[in-house]
Short mmCIF file of C-alpha atoms in Angstrom, two decimals:
data_model
loop_
_atom_site.label_atom_id
_atom_site.label_comp_id
_atom_site.label_asym_id
_atom_site.label_seq_id
_atom_site.Cartn_x
_atom_site.Cartn_y
_atom_site.Cartn_z
CA MET Q 54 9.71 -104.51 31.50
CA THR Q 55 10.15 -107.95 30.12
CA ARG Q 56 12.47 -110.59 31.49
CA ALA Q 57 14.62 -110.34 28.17
CA THR Q 58 14.88 -106.68 28.73
CA VAL Q 59 15.75 -106.99 32.53
CA ALA Q 60 18.37 -109.50 31.43
CA LEU Q 61 20.18 -107.03 28.55
CA VAL Q 62 19.88 -104.56 31.71
CA LEU Q 63 22.13 -106.50 33.79
CA TRP Q 64 24.41 -107.76 31.04
CA THR Q 65 25.44 -104.25 29.94
CA GLY Q 66 25.65 -102.79 33.17
CA LEU Q 67 28.31 -105.43 34.18
CA ALA Q 68 30.06 -104.81 30.95
CA ALA Q 69 33.73 -103.60 31.48
CA ALA Q 70 36.94 -103.41 29.16
CA ALA Q 71 38.23 -106.75 27.94
CA ASP Q 72 41.20 -108.66 26.77
CA PRO Q 73 40.00 -109.61 22.94
CA ASP Q 74 42.16 -112.82 23.26
CA PRO Q 75 40.33 -115.77 24.47
CA LYS Q 76 43.17 -117.20 26.47
CA SER Q 77 42.51 -114.56 28.89
CA LEU Q 78 39.47 -116.47 29.82
CA ALA Q 79 41.58 -119.54 31.22
CA VAL Q 80 41.00 -120.49 34.75
CA PRO Q 81 44.10 -119.84 36.66
CA THR Q 82 45.19 -122.89 38.48
CA ALA Q 83 44.76 -121.58 41.83
CA ALA Q 84 41.14 -120.67 41.15
CA ALA Q 85 40.79 -124.22 39.85
CA ASP Q 86 42.43 -125.69 43.17
CA ASP Q 87 40.26 -123.26 44.98
CA ALA Q 88 37.04 -124.70 43.56
CA ALA Q 89 37.98 -128.27 43.89
CA GLU Q 90 38.59 -127.98 47.51
CA TRP Q 91 35.34 -126.38 48.22
CA VAL Q 92 33.34 -128.80 45.82
CA LYS Q 93 34.97 -131.26 47.95
CA ARG Q 94 33.14 -129.77 51.31
CA LEU Q 95 29.92 -129.75 49.75
CA ALA Q 96 29.83 -133.35 50.84
CA ASP Q 97 30.95 -132.39 54.93
CA ARG Q 98 29.35 -133.81 57.62
CA GLU Q 99 28.40 -130.16 58.98
CA TYR Q 100 25.78 -128.15 57.49
CA ALA Q 101 27.87 -125.22 58.20
CA GLU Q 102 30.75 -126.22 56.38
CA ARG Q 103 28.34 -127.27 53.42
CA GLU Q 104 26.92 -123.80 53.45
CA GLU Q 105 30.31 -122.14 53.24
CA ALA Q 106 31.39 -123.95 50.28
CA THR Q 107 28.41 -123.08 48.60
CA LYS Q 108 29.01 -119.48 49.49
CA GLU Q 109 32.51 -119.73 48.44
CA LEU Q 110 31.98 -121.23 44.95
CA ARG Q 111 29.06 -118.75 44.27
CA LYS Q 112 32.15 -115.93 44.99
CA LEU Q 113 34.37 -117.64 42.51
CA GLY Q 114 31.56 -117.62 39.85
CA ARG Q 115 32.58 -118.32 36.42
CA LEU Q 116 36.13 -119.55 37.53
CA ALA Q 117 34.39 -122.46 39.28
CA LEU Q 118 32.26 -123.47 36.01
CA PRO Q 119 34.70 -126.16 34.94
CA THR Q 120 34.83 -127.87 38.54
CA LEU Q 121 31.33 -127.65 38.94
CA ARG Q 122 30.38 -129.02 35.40
CA ASP Q 123 32.85 -132.33 36.38
CA THR Q 124 31.07 -132.84 39.51
CA LEU Q 125 27.81 -132.80 37.99
CA ALA Q 126 28.95 -135.61 35.85
CA THR Q 127 30.76 -137.80 38.41
CA ASP Q 128 29.16 -137.09 41.88
CA THR Q 129 26.15 -139.19 42.92
CA THR Q 130 25.82 -137.48 46.29
CA PRO Q 131 22.49 -135.88 45.83
CA GLU Q 132 22.81 -133.21 47.96
CA VAL Q 133 26.23 -132.28 46.10
CA ARG Q 134 24.40 -132.67 42.96
CA LEU Q 135 21.49 -130.28 44.17
CA ARG Q 136 23.84 -127.54 45.51
CA VAL Q 137 25.97 -127.81 41.88
CA GLU Q 138 22.78 -127.46 40.12
CA LEU Q 139 21.67 -124.69 41.75
CA LEU Q 140 25.39 -122.88 41.31
CA LEU Q 141 25.67 -123.68 38.05
CA PRO Q 142 23.18 -121.15 36.16
CA ALA Q 143 25.26 -118.33 37.56
CA ALA Q 144 28.24 -119.69 37.01
CA PHE Q 145 27.51 -120.08 33.46
CA SER Q 146 25.91 -116.58 32.89
CA ALA Q 147 28.83 -115.12 34.24
CA ASP Q 148 31.27 -117.26 31.63
CA LEU Q 149 28.85 -116.44 28.93
CA ARG Q 150 29.10 -112.82 29.65
CA ALA Q 151 33.06 -112.70 29.91
CA ARG Q 152 32.96 -114.97 26.37
CA VAL Q 153 30.79 -112.18 24.82
CA ASP Q 154 32.82 -109.11 26.22
CA CYS Q 155 36.05 -110.86 24.84
CA PHE Q 156 34.23 -111.34 21.36
CA LEU Q 157 33.37 -107.60 21.26
CA ALA Q 158 36.22 -106.19 22.48
CA ASP Q 159 38.52 -108.03 19.24
CA ASP Q 160 37.48 -105.14 17.29
CA ALA Q 161 40.12 -106.73 14.64
CA GLY Q 162 38.77 -109.94 14.64
CA LYS Q 163 42.16 -111.57 15.03
CA PHE Q 164 40.57 -114.16 17.28
CA GLU Q 165 38.32 -117.76 17.26
CA HIS Q 166 35.74 -117.16 19.88
CA ASP Q 167 33.77 -119.89 21.73
CA LEU Q 168 30.33 -118.85 21.86
CA PRO Q 169 26.69 -120.54 21.09
CA GLY Q 170 26.03 -120.12 17.27
CA ALA Q 171 29.08 -118.20 16.23
CA LYS Q 172 30.48 -121.04 14.33
CA SER Q 173 27.53 -121.53 12.44
CA PHE Q 174 26.55 -118.18 12.03
CA PHE Q 175 30.00 -117.16 10.58
CA ALA Q 176 30.21 -120.41 8.43
CA ALA Q 177 26.53 -118.80 6.83
CA THR Q 178 27.80 -115.18 6.24
CA GLY Q 179 31.79 -115.28 6.29
CA ARG Q 180 33.81 -113.32 8.49
CA THR Q 181 33.03 -109.97 6.95
CA ALA Q 182 33.02 -106.74 9.45
CA ALA Q 183 29.49 -106.54 8.65
CA ALA Q 184 28.71 -109.92 9.67
CA LYS Q 185 30.74 -109.40 12.99
CA GLN Q 186 28.72 -106.20 13.69
CA LEU Q 187 25.49 -107.83 13.02
CA PHE Q 188 26.54 -110.62 15.57
CA SER Q 189 27.58 -108.18 18.07
CA ASP Q 190 24.49 -106.52 17.77
CA MET Q 191 22.35 -109.53 18.19
CA LEU Q 192 24.57 -110.41 21.22
CA ARG Q 193 23.94 -106.89 22.76
CA SER Q 194 20.22 -107.23 22.34
CA ALA Q 195 17.33 -108.75 23.93
CA ASN Q 196 17.78 -111.87 21.52
CA ARG Q 197 20.67 -112.91 23.41
CA GLU Q 198 18.54 -115.50 25.43
CA MET Q 199 17.19 -117.27 22.58
CA LEU Q 200 20.94 -117.06 20.52
CA VAL Q 201 22.58 -118.64 23.39
CA ALA Q 202 20.33 -121.65 22.78
CA VAL Q 203 21.05 -122.47 19.16
CA ASP Q 204 23.39 -125.03 19.98
CA ALA Q 205 21.26 -126.47 22.94
CA PRO Q 206 18.77 -129.25 22.31
CA GLU Q 207 16.01 -128.48 20.14
CA ALA Q 208 13.31 -128.27 22.87
CA GLU Q 209 15.06 -125.59 24.42
CA LEU Q 210 15.60 -123.63 21.55
CA PHE Q 211 12.32 -123.82 20.39
CA GLU Q 212 11.00 -122.64 23.93
CA LYS Q 213 13.34 -119.53 23.85
CA TYR Q 214 12.60 -118.91 19.78
CA LEU Q 215 8.74 -118.87 20.35
CA ALA Q 216 8.86 -116.50 23.43
CA ARG Q 217 10.94 -114.26 21.81
CA ARG Q 218 8.99 -114.73 18.49
CA ASN Q 219 5.58 -113.91 20.48
CA GLU Q 220 7.08 -110.71 22.20
CA LEU Q 221 7.70 -109.27 19.09
CA ASN Q 222 4.72 -110.03 17.38
CA LEU Q 223 2.74 -108.82 20.10
CA SER Q 224 4.92 -105.80 20.80
CA VAL Q 225 3.98 -104.75 16.86
CA ASN Q 226 0.33 -104.94 17.86
CA GLY Q 227 0.60 -103.12 21.02
CA ALA Q 228 -0.63 -106.01 23.20
CA VAL Q 229 2.35 -105.50 25.75
CA ILE Q 230 1.38 -102.00 26.60
CA ILE Q 231 0.01 -102.42 30.01
CA ASN Q 232 0.50 -98.64 31.34
CA ARG Q 233 -0.24 -95.59 29.39
CA GLY Q 234 3.28 -94.24 30.33
CA ASN Q 235 5.30 -96.83 28.30
CA PRO Q 236 6.69 -95.76 24.68
CA ALA Q 237 4.70 -97.23 21.87
CA PRO Q 238 5.82 -100.46 20.53
CA THR Q 239 8.54 -100.09 17.52
CA GLY Q 240 8.42 -103.60 16.00
CA PRO Q 241 10.86 -106.17 15.26
CA THR Q 242 14.54 -104.38 14.07
CA ALA Q 243 16.96 -105.60 11.57
CA ILE Q 244 18.87 -107.14 14.57
CA ASP Q 245 15.67 -108.86 15.57
CA MET Q 246 14.75 -110.45 12.51
CA ALA Q 247 18.62 -111.50 11.99
CA ALA Q 248 18.38 -113.34 15.28
CA LEU Q 249 14.73 -114.95 14.48
CA LEU Q 250 16.13 -116.22 11.09
CA PHE Q 251 19.31 -117.63 12.50
CA ALA Q 252 17.39 -119.46 15.45
CA GLU Q 253 14.51 -120.96 12.96
CA SER Q 254 17.26 -121.89 10.74
CA ALA Q 255 18.44 -124.51 13.54
CA LEU Q 256 14.68 -125.63 14.03
CA PRO Q 257 13.22 -128.27 11.76
CA ASP Q 258 10.60 -126.87 9.23
CA LYS Q 259 7.48 -127.94 10.23
CA ASN Q 260 3.85 -127.09 11.47
CA MET Q 261 3.89 -125.81 14.90
CA GLY Q 262 0.35 -126.96 15.67
CA VAL Q 263 -2.71 -125.18 17.21
CA GLY Q 264 -2.04 -123.68 20.39
CA VAL Q 265 1.71 -123.62 20.40
CA GLY Q 266 2.01 -120.05 20.36
CA ILE Q 267 -0.10 -116.76 20.01
CA GLY Q 268 -1.07 -116.31 16.14
CA VAL Q 269 1.73 -118.97 15.32
CA ARG Q 270 0.75 -121.99 13.33
CA ASN Q 271 3.60 -122.61 10.70
CA ILE Q 272 7.36 -122.11 12.17
CA SER Q 273 8.30 -119.75 8.82
CA LEU Q 274 8.66 -116.05 9.87
CA LEU Q 275 7.65 -115.16 6.54
CA SER Q 276 4.18 -116.30 6.77
CA ASN Q 277 3.23 -113.64 9.45
CA TYR Q 278 3.19 -109.95 7.98
CA ASN Q 279 4.63 -108.32 10.86
CA PHE Q 280 7.67 -109.84 10.47
CA GLN Q 281 7.46 -109.74 6.34
CA ASN Q 282 7.39 -105.70 6.77
CA ALA Q 283 10.13 -105.77 8.91
CA LEU Q 284 12.49 -107.89 7.09
CA ARG Q 285 11.53 -105.79 3.94
CA THR Q 286 12.63 -102.58 5.54
CA ALA Q 287 15.97 -104.05 6.89
CA LEU Q 288 16.91 -105.97 3.66
CA THR Q 289 16.46 -102.40 1.91
CA SER Q 290 17.49 -99.69 4.00
CA ASP Q 291 19.53 -100.86 6.83
CA ALA Q 292 23.42 -100.74 7.31
CA ARG Q 293 24.03 -104.41 7.99
CA LYS Q 294 21.67 -105.72 5.14
CA GLU Q 295 24.10 -107.60 3.37
CA ALA Q 296 24.98 -109.31 6.53
CA LEU Q 297 21.21 -109.80 6.90
CA ALA Q 298 20.81 -111.16 3.25
CA ALA Q 299 23.61 -113.64 3.91
CA VAL Q 300 21.75 -115.27 7.18
CA LEU Q 301 18.51 -115.05 4.98
CA ASP Q 302 20.21 -117.08 2.69
CA HIS Q 303 20.89 -119.57 5.35
CA TRP Q 304 17.20 -119.91 6.46
CA MET Q 305 16.41 -120.32 2.84
CA ASP Q 306 18.68 -123.09 2.73
CA SER Q 307 17.38 -124.77 5.85
CA ARG Q 308 13.60 -124.64 4.47
CA VAL Q 309 12.25 -127.73 3.56
CA GLN Q 310 8.29 -127.59 3.56
CA PRO Q 311 6.59 -125.91 0.53
CA GLN Q 312 4.43 -123.98 2.56
CA SER Q 313 7.49 -122.37 4.08
CA ILE Q 314 8.98 -121.71 0.62
CA TYR Q 315 6.06 -120.40 -1.05
CA SER Q 316 5.40 -117.68 1.77
CA ALA Q 317 8.94 -116.46 1.19
CA ILE Q 318 8.82 -116.61 -2.89
CA SER Q 319 5.13 -114.58 -2.21
CA PHE Q 320 6.55 -112.14 0.17
CA MET Q 321 9.65 -111.46 -2.01
CA ASN Q 322 7.67 -111.20 -5.13
CA ARG Q 323 5.36 -108.86 -3.65
CA TYR Q 324 7.97 -106.54 -2.76
CA ASN Q 325 10.35 -106.89 -5.82
CA LEU Q 326 13.05 -108.56 -3.75
CA PRO Q 327 15.27 -111.40 -5.54
CA ASN Q 328 16.25 -113.00 -1.91
CA ALA Q 329 14.29 -115.97 -2.51
CA LEU Q 330 16.16 -117.53 -5.57
CA PRO Q 331 17.44 -120.14 -3.22
CA ALA Q 332 14.44 -121.40 -2.21
CA ALA Q 333 12.50 -121.20 -5.10
CA ARG Q 334 15.14 -123.29 -7.40
CA LYS Q 335 14.48 -125.82 -4.28
CA LEU Q 336 10.96 -126.03 -5.74
CA LEU Q 337 11.39 -125.81 -9.47
CA THR Q 338 14.01 -128.73 -9.56
CA GLY Q 339 11.87 -131.12 -7.04
CA LYS Q 340 14.35 -130.80 -4.30
CA VAL Q 341 11.43 -129.76 -2.49
CA ALA Q 342 8.03 -131.37 -3.08
CA GLY Q 343 4.37 -131.48 -2.31
CA GLY Q 344 2.18 -128.69 -1.70
CA PRO Q 345 -0.65 -127.14 -4.31
CA SER Q 346 0.81 -127.24 -8.07
CA ILE Q 347 0.60 -123.36 -7.81
CA TYR Q 348 3.39 -123.37 -5.32
CA ARG Q 349 5.70 -124.72 -8.12
CA GLY Q 350 4.13 -122.03 -10.59
CA HIS Q 351 5.02 -119.34 -8.52
CA ALA Q 352 8.58 -120.56 -8.16
CA ILE Q 353 8.79 -121.02 -12.13
CA ALA Q 354 7.58 -117.04 -12.75
CA TYR Q 355 9.91 -115.79 -9.53
CA VAL Q 356 12.95 -117.85 -10.81
CA ALA Q 357 12.49 -116.22 -14.34
CA ARG Q 358 11.67 -112.67 -13.05
CA PHE Q 359 15.15 -112.61 -10.87
CA GLY Q 360 17.00 -115.55 -12.29
CA THR Q 361 20.02 -115.44 -14.74
CA ALA Q 362 20.70 -117.33 -18.13
CA ALA Q 363 22.09 -120.27 -15.96
CA ASP Q 364 18.55 -120.72 -14.76
CA LEU Q 365 17.42 -121.35 -18.56
CA PRO Q 366 18.54 -125.05 -18.65
CA THR Q 367 16.09 -126.09 -15.42
CA LEU Q 368 13.18 -124.19 -17.04
CA GLU Q 369 13.67 -125.77 -20.16
CA ALA Q 370 14.12 -129.66 -18.21
CA ILE Q 371 10.02 -128.64 -17.41
CA HIS Q 372 9.34 -128.00 -21.43
CA ASP Q 373 7.93 -131.85 -20.96
CA ASP Q 374 5.92 -131.62 -18.03
CA LYS Q 375 2.31 -131.87 -19.04
CA GLY Q 376 0.93 -131.93 -15.38
CA VAL Q 377 -1.82 -129.40 -15.19
CA LEU Q 378 -0.84 -126.41 -13.32
CA THR Q 379 -4.19 -124.59 -13.10
CA ASN Q 380 -7.43 -124.10 -14.78
CA LEU Q 381 -7.83 -120.62 -16.24
CA PHE Q 382 -11.66 -119.71 -16.88
CA VAL Q 383 -11.54 -116.33 -18.44
CA GLY Q 384 -14.20 -113.85 -17.52
CA GLY Q 385 -15.06 -116.27 -14.53
CA VAL Q 386 -16.61 -119.69 -13.71
CA GLY Q 387 -18.98 -120.71 -16.25
CA ASN Q 388 -17.06 -119.42 -19.29
CA LYS Q 389 -14.34 -121.19 -21.39
CA ARG Q 390 -12.10 -123.11 -19.64
CA HIS Q 391 -8.28 -122.95 -20.47
CA VAL Q 392 -5.58 -125.32 -18.97
CA ILE Q 393 -2.43 -124.26 -17.95
CA GLN Q 394 0.08 -126.74 -18.15
CA ASN Q 395 3.39 -126.79 -16.15
CA ARG Q 396 5.09 -126.78 -19.50
CA ASP Q 397 3.22 -123.85 -20.75
CA LEU Q 398 4.49 -121.76 -17.72
CA ALA Q 399 7.79 -122.96 -18.22
CA LEU Q 400 7.84 -122.06 -22.01
CA VAL Q 401 6.69 -118.74 -21.06
CA MET Q 402 9.04 -118.17 -18.50
CA SER Q 403 12.11 -119.38 -20.58
CA LEU Q 404 11.00 -116.80 -23.65
CA LEU Q 405 10.93 -113.73 -21.13
CA LEU Q 406 14.11 -115.00 -19.64
CA THR Q 407 15.62 -115.00 -22.84
CA LYS Q 408 13.90 -111.26 -23.90
CA GLN Q 409 11.37 -112.68 -26.28
CA ASN Q 410 7.88 -111.74 -26.64
CA PRO Q 411 5.56 -114.70 -25.84
CA THR Q 412 2.62 -113.29 -27.69
CA GLU Q 413 4.91 -114.21 -31.10
CA TYR Q 414 4.39 -117.92 -29.98
CA GLY Q 415 0.62 -117.71 -30.32
CA ILE Q 416 0.58 -117.21 -26.44
CA VAL Q 417 -2.25 -114.93 -25.06
CA ASN Q 418 -1.55 -112.78 -22.29
CA ARG Q 419 -4.95 -112.19 -20.70
CA TYR Q 420 -3.16 -108.88 -18.86
CA ALA Q 421 -1.80 -107.35 -21.85
CA ASN Q 422 -3.91 -104.50 -21.66
CA SER Q 423 -3.44 -103.94 -17.98
CA GLY Q 424 0.00 -102.45 -18.17
CA VAL Q 425 3.34 -103.79 -17.92
CA SER Q 426 4.26 -104.36 -14.30
CA ASP Q 427 6.37 -107.24 -13.46
CA SER Q 428 3.70 -108.21 -10.74
CA LEU Q 429 1.40 -108.87 -14.01
CA LYS Q 430 4.24 -109.90 -16.43
CA TYR Q 431 5.63 -112.84 -14.27
CA ASN Q 432 2.24 -113.87 -12.99
CA TYR Q 433 1.92 -117.73 -13.22
CA ALA Q 434 -1.64 -117.48 -14.50
CA ALA Q 435 -1.09 -114.84 -17.11
CA TYR Q 436 -0.75 -116.49 -20.41
CA HIS Q 437 -2.36 -119.38 -21.91
CA PHE Q 438 -3.18 -121.09 -25.38
CA ASP Q 439 -6.79 -119.88 -26.39
CA GLY Q 440 -8.66 -122.32 -28.75
CA ASP Q 441 -12.05 -123.10 -29.48
CA THR Q 442 -11.57 -126.79 -28.43
CA PRO Q 443 -8.72 -128.38 -26.42
CA GLU Q 444 -7.62 -130.00 -29.44
CA GLU Q 445 -7.02 -126.40 -31.37
CA ALA Q 446 -5.21 -125.20 -28.13
CA ASP Q 447 -2.97 -128.27 -27.92
CA GLU Q 448 -1.98 -127.47 -31.78
CA LYS Q 449 -1.30 -124.04 -30.86
CA ARG Q 450 0.85 -125.45 -28.03
CA ASP Q 451 2.68 -127.85 -30.09
CA ALA Q 452 3.54 -125.07 -32.30
CA ALA Q 453 4.98 -122.84 -29.83
CA PHE Q 454 7.30 -125.51 -28.62
CA LYS Q 455 8.31 -126.37 -32.13
CA LYS Q 456 9.16 -122.58 -32.64
CA TYR Q 457 11.33 -122.52 -29.58
CA ALA Q 458 12.97 -125.54 -30.26
CA GLU Q 459 14.05 -124.11 -33.50
CA TRP Q 460 15.06 -120.70 -31.77
CA LYS Q 461 17.12 -122.73 -29.52
CA ALA Q 462 18.97 -124.65 -32.32
CA LYS Q 463 20.02 -121.49 -34.13
CA GLN Q 464 21.39 -119.89 -30.36
CA THR Q 465 23.61 -123.14 -30.29
CA LYS Q 466 24.23 -123.79 -33.88
CA PRO Q 467 28.30 -123.33 -34.19
CA LYS Q 468 29.37 -120.22 -36.12
CA LYS Q 469 31.15 -121.25 -39.47
#
């Protein structure tokens, strides 16, 4: 049994009916006075008095937490500070447990609750019933230790996040099965994915470095197949999928590395999911720059596939971009080279978005005889301008853009 599982068992075992009003958690004056008195005795000359004071403060549990925090912030006595530091973890855990129980008891959602990550979570998802259920489920799960660290310093959150991520990743591969009697691993659930994505959203998007985690090189969850599969299942079949999708949108908004966004687009594209649109638009508009040119190519094709008419101006803004997206060798290397420019792909995707046929613009679809699947129809390297010479290809390219401009003018021409 893992440490996280042990913590969960202890937590749920102590759970009891709670008052849903956070005001019920206020420390009574009498308890605060007792805590202040016992803290004074931590500096007593007699060892027995100091020990008794420590035991009584431990009994007070969460009721002593405010006093213990104040003492640690103001008292400079070495032994007092040591005793307080040893008492704080249990008091904090009891206080957090009480706040979680209070939150879970608030079925009607009438009150504001002071819980780690709650404010940013509901800011991302909205205070819907599904979001509250998802957050409650995460607090009840083995992800709690990581969630508690969401508002903590980055180093602490990173440690908890990485530990939980590795634990779940290993569980998929069966690496945590030590005894034959242990149940088979189930892999990450929708709750696990929501918690991991939410925690990762609070961490900087960066490469993690060799040796940081088992099988982990980039912080992006969606670069790992185990998590991709779990997220796909959750987004398509879980009862909390709408709240999970909101968490995913929050994650997309926090990603700033082209590699992370490319991983998300590739994964979502493969499983016909539109959830990477926010991130794809960032690559498309240049809000996120860098990486190989094909990253932007994937973004252009993805936005055309899942976007709306509102995305058309963004695609059209690329019609002047003559940068090389990729070189295409039809029939393999050694055959005739076709240069695909950024504007070529943007034009094709503009045509598809407006329900037009690229072949009517003199654009060759090399997958024309391979079926009409969206994965091929919206492939970034599926279309090119053919010509015996680069100049001939340019002539066809110029003619296509001229034709599109004429079509566009007809669409925007005021009716008489």
